[in-house]
Amino acid sequence: MLKAKFGKLWHIHCTLFVVMRQGIRRVKRSFMGIFAAICVVVSTPAHAKIPFPLNLLPDYALRIIYYEQTLKVLDGSDPNYLARDSNRQNPRYKPSPNNFFPIKTYWISEDDLRTFSSGSFEGDLRNHFVRTRNGRREYRFFVHPESKGYYKEFLKRAVPAEDYIAVPLASARTLLTFRPDNPKDIFFVKVSLDREVGESVRLIRDRHVTNAIGTSDLLERVRGEGHFPDHFKFMAETFGAVPHDMEKGGMIVRPFPEELKNSNYAPLFALYGQKDASTPPLLAEMIARSKENPIDYIRNRLIRPFVSHWFDLATRFGLTMEPHGQNVLVRIENDGLINGNFLHRDLNGFNLDFDHLKKIGLSEEIKRMPYISNRESEHFQYKIQSQIPSSLEYFEKTVLFDLDERISSWMRKGWIPKTPWGINPLKGLFHLEIEAEFIHRTGDTARYKDQLKYLEKPINTFRDKCGPSVKRLIKK
């Protein structure tokens, strides 16, 4: 276990400072190893002056924090496709190693908030967010410290509630959160962040909330009915809220999934991110341990499984996603290697083809998807066709671009076996695997000219051929 492995390094080294006028002062922390014990003083209406050591978090939470904060890679993507990362946050709130902070929450009347939930929003998670007071329902709303000014007018009618602890993850606005008195009860909150990250201000639009919760609800309801393959795993997004009369400023809640508790899933960027320049990344260690050729390892254990996985979802089930290094996690098996088992997150990046879902018998499920003014628009039906090539571009121009940029230096440092490495060989292999998979599934031997845009029409044609027979195709 992670704590046992680093137990000797985790000597508690806490220094508590006196709570000053405003109730909370940042605490100086002394760290030893990956995570030393960290103490913070949190002042809340119900729990004043609570010292909190982060090492009380479960092992599986510490593991994902390590991947997200220490091994993150946010600035390596192809500058011709995605903006390079720039983060204009105050350093105390950035997803830097060992960073965390108290976050304010407020009770908001049902009259002032548009809320959306999936069928699985229940139990302990629901109890965090819903209460009834004076016969009226109220919802807990998380406000990032750097967004308080944005909500100034909105919060005038709010009732202050307890502070939670927030650990910023790689995207900066997704936070692992918990109450100071119960660090075992953890969940994710994606908050609106009124700061520029990645060259855009990270406020959540209302349509992104309805799309995320609606997509999650549909996928949760039909996952067990044979409509989606067993290899398709995702993080549910079960509750969302947007202030009334505000187009931006939403919040999305994700329960901590069982997959992350029971297995070792790492974001794809964590495979090639490094905690320091002298330490080999996880993927380099895997390649060296496997004794396989680097190209063969990446092709057979990452590229080929992903392409097959993507085609299954895109052609049979009318589903595409934004599979960049942050949105896709891969399972690290018991032997310390990867073998093409993926977990998806950020369902707002998913696109469900309504026309195709109707053909496979899911018309009623579509009617249950939430919307504010227009269901088709808020669930992005206008870009269903263009999303087919752009979905694959996310994988090509983030994950594979990053790897192509790094592999040669890993060889020079002796971290992995030397092998001939031309210009962007992984991109070339990616296109070969796409073509092979396309031919395998459709029987169409026509080349698509190594440009993803040429996939749009044939993929749609193949979706039409699947139609209602998709249910028997699933049992592959």
Short mmCIF file of C-alpha atoms in Angstrom, two decimals:
data_model
loop_
_atom_site.label_atom_id
_atom_site.label_comp_id
_atom_site.label_asym_id
_atom_site.label_seq_id
_atom_site.Cartn_x
_atom_site.Cartn_y
_atom_site.Cartn_z
CA MET A 1 0.00 0.00 0.00
CA LEU A 2 1.09 3.58 -0.66
CA LYS A 3 1.29 4.53 3.02
CA ALA A 4 3.22 1.40 3.93
CA LYS A 5 5.63 1.92 1.07
CA PHE A 6 6.44 5.43 2.12
CA GLY A 7 5.73 4.98 5.81
CA LYS A 8 9.21 5.91 6.96
CA LEU A 9 9.00 9.12 4.96
CA TRP A 10 5.68 10.12 6.42
CA HIS A 11 6.91 11.31 9.79
CA ILE A 12 4.33 13.77 11.03
CA HIS A 13 5.84 17.22 11.05
CA CYS A 14 3.01 19.61 11.84
CA THR A 15 3.12 23.22 12.99
CA LEU A 16 -0.16 24.89 13.83
CA PHE A 17 -0.54 28.62 13.67
CA VAL A 18 -2.98 30.68 15.68
CA VAL A 19 -6.27 31.43 13.97
CA MET A 20 -6.30 35.17 13.22
CA ARG A 21 -9.16 37.61 12.59
CA GLN A 22 -10.69 36.10 9.47
CA GLY A 23 -10.74 32.56 10.79
CA ILE A 24 -8.21 30.97 8.45
CA ARG A 25 -4.52 31.55 7.87
CA ARG A 26 -2.44 29.54 5.54
CA VAL A 27 -0.36 27.02 7.45
CA LYS A 28 3.32 26.48 6.78
CA ARG A 29 3.87 22.88 5.92
CA SER A 30 6.94 20.74 6.24
CA PHE A 31 6.96 17.83 3.80
CA MET A 32 9.11 14.70 3.82
CA GLY A 33 8.98 12.35 0.83
CA ILE A 34 6.02 12.34 -1.52
CA PHE A 35 3.49 13.26 1.14
CA ALA A 36 4.40 14.27 4.65
CA ALA A 37 1.71 14.87 7.19
CA ILE A 38 0.17 18.23 6.56
CA CYS A 39 -1.81 20.25 9.04
CA VAL A 40 -4.15 23.12 8.40
CA VAL A 41 -6.41 25.08 10.68
CA VAL A 42 -9.92 25.23 9.34
CA SER A 43 -12.50 27.50 10.90
CA THR A 44 -16.10 26.62 10.13
CA PRO A 45 -19.39 27.38 11.85
CA ALA A 46 -19.65 23.80 13.10
CA HIS A 47 -15.99 22.83 13.42
CA ALA A 48 -13.69 25.60 14.59
CA LYS A 49 -9.91 25.28 14.67
CA ILE A 50 -9.71 21.77 13.24
CA PRO A 51 -6.16 20.60 12.51
CA PHE A 52 -6.21 18.37 9.45
CA PRO A 53 -3.41 15.99 8.38
CA LEU A 54 -3.71 15.06 4.69
CA ASN A 55 -2.18 11.66 5.34
CA LEU A 56 -5.49 10.63 6.91
CA LEU A 57 -6.87 10.36 3.39
CA PRO A 58 -7.31 6.83 1.99
CA ASP A 59 -4.41 5.38 -0.01
CA TYR A 60 -6.40 5.51 -3.23
CA ALA A 61 -6.99 9.23 -2.76
CA LEU A 62 -3.29 9.92 -2.13
CA ARG A 63 -2.43 7.94 -5.25
CA ILE A 64 -4.65 9.99 -7.55
CA ILE A 65 -3.44 13.23 -5.91
CA TYR A 66 0.16 12.20 -6.61
CA TYR A 67 -0.62 11.53 -10.27
CA GLU A 68 -2.60 14.74 -10.68
CA GLN A 69 -0.30 17.15 -8.86
CA THR A 70 3.19 15.69 -9.16
CA LEU A 71 3.13 13.98 -12.57
CA LYS A 72 0.85 16.35 -14.45
CA VAL A 73 1.79 17.51 -17.93
CA LEU A 74 -0.21 20.48 -19.13
CA ASP A 75 2.15 22.28 -21.46
CA GLY A 76 3.33 19.70 -23.97
CA SER A 77 0.40 19.53 -26.38
CA ASP A 78 0.79 20.38 -30.05
CA PRO A 79 0.72 24.20 -30.26
CA ASN A 80 -0.90 23.93 -33.68
CA TYR A 81 -3.93 22.22 -32.15
CA LEU A 82 -4.39 23.08 -28.50
CA ALA A 83 -3.22 26.13 -26.59
CA ARG A 84 -0.20 25.62 -24.40
CA ASP A 85 -0.97 25.78 -20.75
CA SER A 86 -0.91 29.07 -18.92
CA ASN A 87 -2.24 29.31 -15.41
CA ARG A 88 -2.90 32.74 -13.94
CA GLN A 89 -4.05 31.48 -10.57
CA ASN A 90 -2.63 32.48 -7.23
CA PRO A 91 0.04 29.80 -6.52
CA ARG A 92 -1.73 28.70 -3.34
CA TYR A 93 -4.63 27.39 -5.47
CA LYS A 94 -2.71 25.81 -8.34
CA PRO A 95 -2.49 22.01 -8.72
CA SER A 96 1.08 22.03 -7.46
CA PRO A 97 2.52 19.14 -5.42
CA ASN A 98 0.99 18.91 -1.94
CA ASN A 99 -1.32 21.90 -2.45
CA PHE A 100 -4.73 22.12 -0.78
CA PHE A 101 -6.93 24.82 0.70
CA PRO A 102 -10.22 25.42 2.53
CA ILE A 103 -13.16 26.17 0.24
CA LYS A 104 -16.32 28.04 1.14
CA THR A 105 -19.74 26.45 0.64
CA TYR A 106 -23.18 28.07 0.80
CA TRP A 107 -26.75 26.89 1.07
CA ILE A 108 -28.74 28.21 -1.90
CA SER A 109 -32.52 28.23 -2.12
CA GLU A 110 -34.12 26.11 -4.82
CA ASP A 111 -35.62 29.36 -6.14
CA ASP A 112 -32.16 30.72 -6.98
CA LEU A 113 -30.55 27.64 -8.50
CA ARG A 114 -31.19 25.39 -11.48
CA THR A 115 -30.26 21.85 -10.47
CA PHE A 116 -29.86 18.62 -12.41
CA SER A 117 -29.19 15.12 -11.10
CA SER A 118 -28.85 11.56 -12.33
CA GLY A 119 -30.60 8.55 -10.89
CA SER A 120 -27.55 7.58 -8.87
CA PHE A 121 -27.41 10.85 -6.94
CA GLU A 122 -28.36 9.44 -3.56
CA GLY A 123 -27.09 8.32 -0.17
CA ASP A 124 -24.15 10.02 1.53
CA LEU A 125 -23.24 12.12 -1.50
CA ARG A 126 -26.74 13.54 -1.74
CA ASN A 127 -26.68 14.34 1.98
CA HIS A 128 -23.71 16.63 1.38
CA PHE A 129 -25.67 18.71 -1.11
CA VAL A 130 -29.37 18.72 -0.25
CA ARG A 131 -31.31 19.80 2.82
CA THR A 132 -34.77 21.12 3.67
CA ARG A 133 -35.12 24.25 5.80
CA ASN A 134 -38.40 25.97 6.68
CA GLY A 135 -40.19 23.76 4.20
CA ARG A 136 -37.94 24.81 1.31
CA ARG A 137 -35.21 22.76 -0.33
CA GLU A 138 -31.68 24.16 -0.35
CA TYR A 139 -28.54 23.03 -2.15
CA ARG A 140 -24.91 23.28 -1.13
CA PHE A 141 -22.87 25.30 -3.62
CA PHE A 142 -19.06 25.34 -3.70
CA VAL A 143 -17.34 28.65 -4.48
CA HIS A 144 -13.66 28.65 -5.36
CA PRO A 145 -11.71 31.34 -3.44
CA GLU A 146 -10.72 32.97 -6.73
CA SER A 147 -14.35 33.14 -7.89
CA LYS A 148 -15.96 34.83 -4.91
CA GLY A 149 -16.02 38.17 -6.68
CA TYR A 150 -17.80 36.66 -9.67
CA TYR A 151 -20.64 35.46 -7.41
CA LYS A 152 -20.84 38.66 -5.33
CA GLU A 153 -24.46 39.48 -6.15
CA PHE A 154 -25.57 35.86 -6.23
CA LEU A 155 -24.20 35.15 -2.74
CA LYS A 156 -26.08 38.03 -1.10
CA ARG A 157 -29.06 35.68 -0.63
CA ALA A 158 -26.96 32.65 0.29
CA VAL A 159 -26.56 31.10 3.73
CA PRO A 160 -22.90 30.44 4.65
CA ALA A 161 -22.20 26.78 5.37
CA GLU A 162 -19.22 24.69 6.48
CA ASP A 163 -15.84 24.96 4.84
CA TYR A 164 -14.55 21.84 3.11
CA ILE A 165 -10.99 20.91 2.21
CA ALA A 166 -10.17 21.10 -1.52
CA VAL A 167 -7.22 19.45 -3.25
CA PRO A 168 -6.79 20.93 -6.76
CA LEU A 169 -6.27 18.35 -9.49
CA ALA A 170 -4.58 18.78 -12.86
CA SER A 171 -7.37 20.78 -14.48
CA ALA A 172 -7.25 23.32 -11.59
CA ARG A 173 -11.04 23.63 -11.37
CA THR A 174 -11.67 19.98 -10.52
CA LEU A 175 -11.17 19.50 -6.79
CA LEU A 176 -11.01 16.43 -4.60
CA THR A 177 -13.10 17.52 -1.62
CA PHE A 178 -14.08 16.33 1.83
CA ARG A 179 -15.11 17.62 5.24
CA PRO A 180 -12.23 18.12 7.67
CA ASP A 181 -13.87 15.78 10.17
CA ASN A 182 -14.40 12.95 7.68
CA PRO A 183 -11.48 12.52 5.23
CA LYS A 184 -12.67 9.05 4.22
CA ASP A 185 -15.80 10.49 2.58
CA ILE A 186 -14.33 12.03 -0.57
CA PHE A 187 -15.78 13.17 -3.88
CA PHE A 188 -14.93 15.48 -6.77
CA VAL A 189 -16.40 18.91 -7.42
CA LYS A 190 -15.79 20.69 -10.70
CA VAL A 191 -16.21 24.36 -9.84
CA SER A 192 -16.33 27.52 -11.87
CA LEU A 193 -12.92 29.18 -11.75
CA ASP A 194 -12.78 32.89 -12.53
CA ARG A 195 -9.17 32.73 -13.66
CA GLU A 196 -7.48 32.13 -16.98
CA VAL A 197 -6.13 28.61 -17.35
CA GLY A 198 -5.09 27.32 -20.76
CA GLU A 199 -5.85 30.72 -22.30
CA SER A 200 -9.52 30.76 -21.28
CA VAL A 201 -11.42 31.69 -18.12
CA ARG A 202 -12.67 28.44 -16.61
CA LEU A 203 -16.28 29.28 -15.82
CA ILE A 204 -18.72 26.41 -16.44
CA ARG A 205 -21.54 27.22 -18.86
CA ASP A 206 -25.10 26.14 -18.12
CA ARG A 207 -25.24 23.91 -21.22
CA HIS A 208 -22.11 22.11 -20.10
CA VAL A 209 -23.86 21.20 -16.86
CA THR A 210 -26.97 19.83 -18.57
CA ASN A 211 -24.85 17.92 -21.09
CA ALA A 212 -22.64 16.35 -18.41
CA ILE A 213 -25.47 15.28 -16.11
CA GLY A 214 -27.72 14.15 -18.97
CA THR A 215 -24.96 12.11 -20.59
CA SER A 216 -24.04 10.51 -17.28
CA ASP A 217 -27.65 9.67 -16.48
CA LEU A 218 -28.25 8.03 -19.85
CA LEU A 219 -25.02 6.05 -19.73
CA GLU A 220 -25.66 4.94 -16.16
CA ARG A 221 -29.17 3.75 -17.00
CA VAL A 222 -28.32 1.78 -20.12
CA ARG A 223 -24.87 0.49 -19.17
CA GLY A 224 -26.29 -2.59 -17.53
CA GLU A 225 -28.77 -3.33 -20.32
CA GLY A 226 -26.33 -4.54 -22.97
CA HIS A 227 -26.14 -1.24 -24.85
CA PHE A 228 -22.48 -0.59 -24.10
CA PRO A 229 -19.52 -2.96 -23.94
CA ASP A 230 -17.96 -4.10 -20.68
CA HIS A 231 -14.68 -2.38 -21.54
CA PHE A 232 -16.38 1.03 -21.45
CA LYS A 233 -15.86 2.61 -18.01
CA PHE A 234 -16.48 6.22 -17.03
CA MET A 235 -16.70 8.49 -14.01
CA ALA A 236 -20.32 9.37 -13.38
CA GLU A 237 -21.35 13.01 -12.94
CA THR A 238 -24.43 12.86 -10.78
CA PHE A 239 -25.31 16.40 -9.72
CA GLY A 240 -24.99 19.81 -11.29
CA ALA A 241 -26.17 23.32 -10.51
CA VAL A 242 -26.22 26.72 -12.20
CA PRO A 243 -27.38 30.00 -10.63
CA HIS A 244 -30.61 31.29 -12.10
CA ASP A 245 -30.19 34.05 -14.68
CA MET A 246 -26.49 33.23 -15.14
CA GLU A 247 -25.21 31.59 -18.31
CA LYS A 248 -21.87 30.84 -16.64
CA GLY A 249 -20.96 29.83 -13.10
CA GLY A 250 -22.06 26.20 -12.89
CA MET A 251 -20.85 23.34 -10.70
CA ILE A 252 -20.63 19.58 -11.40
CA VAL A 253 -20.24 16.80 -8.83
CA ARG A 254 -18.62 13.39 -9.35
CA PRO A 255 -18.67 10.58 -6.80
CA PHE A 256 -15.31 8.92 -6.21
CA PRO A 257 -15.64 5.79 -8.41
CA GLU A 258 -15.10 2.25 -7.18
CA GLU A 259 -12.66 1.69 -10.05
CA LEU A 260 -10.25 4.19 -8.50
CA LYS A 261 -10.63 2.58 -5.09
CA ASN A 262 -10.07 -0.99 -6.24
CA SER A 263 -7.57 -0.54 -9.09
CA ASN A 264 -4.60 1.64 -9.96
CA TYR A 265 -5.78 4.01 -12.69
CA ALA A 266 -3.50 6.83 -13.82
CA PRO A 267 -4.28 9.73 -16.19
CA LEU A 268 -2.48 9.23 -19.49
CA PHE A 269 -0.37 12.33 -18.85
CA ALA A 270 0.98 10.68 -15.68
CA LEU A 271 2.63 8.00 -17.83
CA TYR A 272 5.08 10.51 -19.23
CA GLY A 273 5.05 13.25 -16.59
CA GLN A 274 8.00 13.44 -14.20
CA LYS A 275 8.29 14.53 -10.60
CA ASP A 276 11.80 15.81 -11.42
CA ALA A 277 14.19 15.79 -14.37
CA SER A 278 16.33 12.95 -13.03
CA THR A 279 13.50 10.50 -12.35
CA PRO A 280 12.28 8.23 -15.19
CA PRO A 281 8.56 8.57 -15.92
CA LEU A 282 6.20 5.67 -15.31
CA LEU A 283 6.03 4.69 -18.97
CA ALA A 284 9.82 4.51 -19.28
CA GLU A 285 9.94 2.25 -16.22
CA MET A 286 7.23 0.05 -17.72
CA ILE A 287 9.02 -0.29 -21.06
CA ALA A 288 12.28 -1.17 -19.34
CA ARG A 289 10.56 -3.73 -17.10
CA SER A 290 8.74 -5.36 -20.00
CA LYS A 291 11.97 -5.75 -22.02
CA GLU A 292 9.89 -4.97 -25.10
CA ASN A 293 10.83 -2.67 -27.97
CA PRO A 294 9.52 0.82 -27.03
CA ILE A 295 7.51 1.12 -30.24
CA ASP A 296 5.99 -2.33 -29.79
CA TYR A 297 5.10 -1.63 -26.17
CA ILE A 298 3.32 1.64 -26.93
CA ARG A 299 1.64 0.29 -30.05
CA ASN A 300 0.39 -2.98 -28.53
CA ARG A 301 -0.51 -1.76 -25.06
CA LEU A 302 -1.77 1.77 -25.72
CA ILE A 303 -2.41 2.75 -29.34
CA ARG A 304 -3.99 -0.43 -30.69
CA PRO A 305 -6.29 -1.01 -27.66
CA PHE A 306 -7.37 2.63 -27.72
CA VAL A 307 -8.19 2.59 -31.45
CA SER A 308 -10.25 -0.60 -31.06
CA HIS A 309 -11.99 0.86 -28.01
CA TRP A 310 -12.73 4.13 -29.83
CA PHE A 311 -14.15 2.38 -32.92
CA ASP A 312 -16.40 0.23 -30.77
CA LEU A 313 -17.94 3.26 -29.11
CA ALA A 314 -18.06 5.49 -32.20
CA THR A 315 -19.47 3.02 -34.72
CA ARG A 316 -21.72 0.77 -32.67
CA PHE A 317 -22.94 3.17 -30.05
CA GLY A 318 -22.71 6.63 -31.61
CA LEU A 319 -20.46 7.94 -28.84
CA THR A 320 -17.31 10.03 -29.16
CA MET A 321 -15.29 11.83 -26.51
CA GLU A 322 -12.35 14.19 -26.00
CA PRO A 323 -9.62 11.64 -25.17
CA HIS A 324 -6.69 13.87 -24.28
CA GLY A 325 -4.16 13.00 -21.60
CA GLN A 326 -6.26 14.45 -18.79
CA ASN A 327 -9.64 12.95 -19.67
CA VAL A 328 -8.54 9.33 -20.15
CA LEU A 329 -7.09 7.16 -17.40
CA VAL A 330 -5.43 3.79 -18.00
CA ARG A 331 -5.25 0.93 -15.54
CA ILE A 332 -1.84 -0.13 -14.28
CA GLU A 333 -2.09 -3.88 -13.84
CA ASN A 334 -0.70 -5.96 -10.99
CA ASP A 335 2.52 -6.55 -12.94
CA GLY A 336 3.10 -2.80 -13.09
CA LEU A 337 2.36 -2.59 -16.83
CA ILE A 338 -0.56 -1.22 -18.86
CA ASN A 339 -2.69 -3.34 -21.13
CA GLY A 340 -5.29 -1.07 -22.71
CA ASN A 341 -7.97 -0.80 -20.01
CA PHE A 342 -9.34 2.73 -19.98
CA LEU A 343 -11.51 4.88 -17.73
CA HIS A 344 -13.07 8.10 -19.08
CA ARG A 345 -13.96 11.29 -17.26
CA ASP A 346 -15.35 14.76 -18.04
CA LEU A 347 -18.61 13.72 -19.67
CA ASN A 348 -19.18 17.23 -20.96
CA GLY A 349 -16.60 16.26 -23.60
CA PHE A 350 -18.79 13.33 -24.73
CA ASN A 351 -21.03 13.50 -27.77
CA LEU A 352 -23.98 11.12 -28.13
CA ASP A 353 -25.45 10.80 -31.63
CA PHE A 354 -29.20 11.06 -30.95
CA ASP A 355 -30.15 9.77 -34.40
CA HIS A 356 -28.07 6.64 -33.89
CA LEU A 357 -29.32 6.11 -30.34
CA LYS A 358 -32.88 6.22 -31.62
CA LYS A 359 -32.04 3.48 -34.14
CA ILE A 360 -30.81 1.20 -31.38
CA GLY A 361 -33.94 1.68 -29.30
CA LEU A 362 -33.01 4.49 -26.91
CA SER A 363 -35.56 7.13 -27.95
CA GLU A 364 -37.20 7.21 -24.53
CA GLU A 365 -33.85 7.56 -22.81
CA ILE A 366 -33.06 10.63 -24.93
CA LYS A 367 -36.35 12.24 -23.89
CA ARG A 368 -35.25 12.03 -20.26
CA MET A 369 -32.05 14.00 -20.83
CA PRO A 370 -32.25 17.42 -19.12
CA TYR A 371 -32.08 20.73 -20.90
CA ILE A 372 -32.75 24.40 -20.21
CA SER A 373 -34.11 25.65 -23.52
CA ASN A 374 -33.13 23.27 -26.34
CA ARG A 375 -32.17 19.63 -25.81
CA GLU A 376 -30.46 19.10 -29.18
CA SER A 377 -28.35 22.23 -28.92
CA GLU A 378 -27.33 21.72 -25.29
CA HIS A 379 -26.26 18.16 -26.07
CA PHE A 380 -24.25 19.39 -29.06
CA GLN A 381 -26.08 17.60 -31.87
CA TYR A 382 -24.93 20.33 -34.25
CA LYS A 383 -21.33 19.07 -34.08
CA ILE A 384 -21.90 15.32 -34.05
CA GLN A 385 -20.31 14.83 -37.48
CA SER A 386 -17.28 17.07 -36.97
CA GLN A 387 -16.63 15.48 -33.59
CA ILE A 388 -15.67 12.17 -35.24
CA PRO A 389 -12.26 13.30 -36.53
CA SER A 390 -11.67 15.85 -33.78
CA SER A 391 -12.18 13.17 -31.14
CA LEU A 392 -9.23 11.20 -32.50
CA GLU A 393 -7.21 14.39 -32.88
CA TYR A 394 -7.34 14.91 -29.13
CA PHE A 395 -5.49 11.62 -28.63
CA GLU A 396 -3.10 12.19 -31.51
CA LYS A 397 -2.20 15.80 -30.82
CA THR A 398 -1.89 15.62 -27.06
CA VAL A 399 -0.91 12.12 -25.87
CA LEU A 400 0.99 10.90 -28.93
CA PHE A 401 2.52 14.30 -29.63
CA ASP A 402 3.83 14.42 -26.07
CA LEU A 403 5.27 10.91 -26.32
CA ASP A 404 6.89 11.53 -29.70
CA GLU A 405 8.55 14.60 -28.17
CA ARG A 406 9.96 12.66 -25.21
CA ILE A 407 10.91 9.13 -26.23
CA SER A 408 14.23 10.06 -27.86
CA SER A 409 15.47 11.79 -24.72
CA TRP A 410 14.50 8.74 -22.64
CA MET A 411 16.71 6.64 -24.91
CA ARG A 412 19.62 9.07 -24.60
CA LYS A 413 19.36 8.92 -20.83
CA GLY A 414 19.38 5.13 -20.88
CA TRP A 415 15.92 4.80 -19.38
CA ILE A 416 14.60 2.64 -22.23
CA PRO A 417 16.30 0.51 -24.92
CA LYS A 418 17.58 2.41 -27.93
CA THR A 419 15.68 1.80 -31.13
CA PRO A 420 15.39 3.70 -34.45
CA TRP A 421 13.11 6.67 -33.85
CA GLY A 422 12.19 8.90 -36.75
CA ILE A 423 9.97 11.97 -36.81
CA ASN A 424 6.66 11.42 -34.99
CA PRO A 425 6.63 7.62 -35.46
CA LEU A 426 3.75 7.17 -33.00
CA LYS A 427 1.54 9.45 -35.08
CA GLY A 428 2.27 7.27 -38.11
CA LEU A 429 1.49 4.09 -36.18
CA PHE A 430 -1.73 5.65 -34.96
CA HIS A 431 -2.93 6.20 -38.52
CA LEU A 432 -1.94 2.67 -39.54
CA GLU A 433 -3.94 1.24 -36.64
CA ILE A 434 -6.95 3.41 -37.53
CA GLU A 435 -6.86 2.21 -41.12
CA ALA A 436 -6.46 -1.44 -40.11
CA GLU A 437 -9.33 -1.20 -37.61
CA PHE A 438 -11.54 0.55 -40.14
CA ILE A 439 -10.92 -2.15 -42.75
CA HIS A 440 -11.46 -4.89 -40.16
CA ARG A 441 -14.84 -3.50 -39.12
CA THR A 442 -16.23 -2.29 -42.45
CA GLY A 443 -14.51 -4.40 -45.10
CA ASP A 444 -13.84 -1.15 -46.95
CA THR A 445 -10.23 -1.20 -48.17
CA ALA A 446 -10.27 2.39 -49.43
CA ARG A 447 -7.53 4.43 -47.81
CA TYR A 448 -8.55 7.47 -45.87
CA LYS A 449 -5.33 9.28 -46.90
CA ASP A 450 -3.93 9.43 -43.36
CA GLN A 451 -6.14 12.40 -42.53
CA LEU A 452 -8.73 12.01 -39.83
CA LYS A 453 -11.24 14.24 -41.58
CA TYR A 454 -11.75 11.50 -44.17
CA LEU A 455 -13.24 9.25 -41.47
CA GLU A 456 -16.32 11.39 -40.93
CA LYS A 457 -18.46 10.10 -43.79
CA PRO A 458 -17.57 6.37 -43.65
CA ILE A 459 -18.01 6.25 -39.87
CA ASN A 460 -21.49 7.70 -40.23
CA THR A 461 -22.26 5.21 -42.99
CA PHE A 462 -21.14 2.36 -40.79
CA ARG A 463 -23.25 3.65 -37.91
CA ASP A 464 -26.26 3.43 -40.20
CA LYS A 465 -25.42 -0.19 -41.02
CA CYS A 466 -25.26 -1.07 -37.33
CA GLY A 467 -28.73 0.24 -36.59
CA PRO A 468 -31.00 -1.93 -34.43
CA SER A 469 -28.72 -4.96 -34.82
CA VAL A 470 -26.17 -3.37 -32.52
CA LYS A 471 -27.43 -5.30 -29.51
CA ARG A 472 -26.37 -8.64 -30.93
CA LEU A 473 -23.07 -7.15 -32.12
CA ILE A 474 -22.23 -6.22 -28.55
CA LYS A 475 -21.79 -9.82 -27.50
CA LYS A 476 -18.49 -9.98 -29.29
#
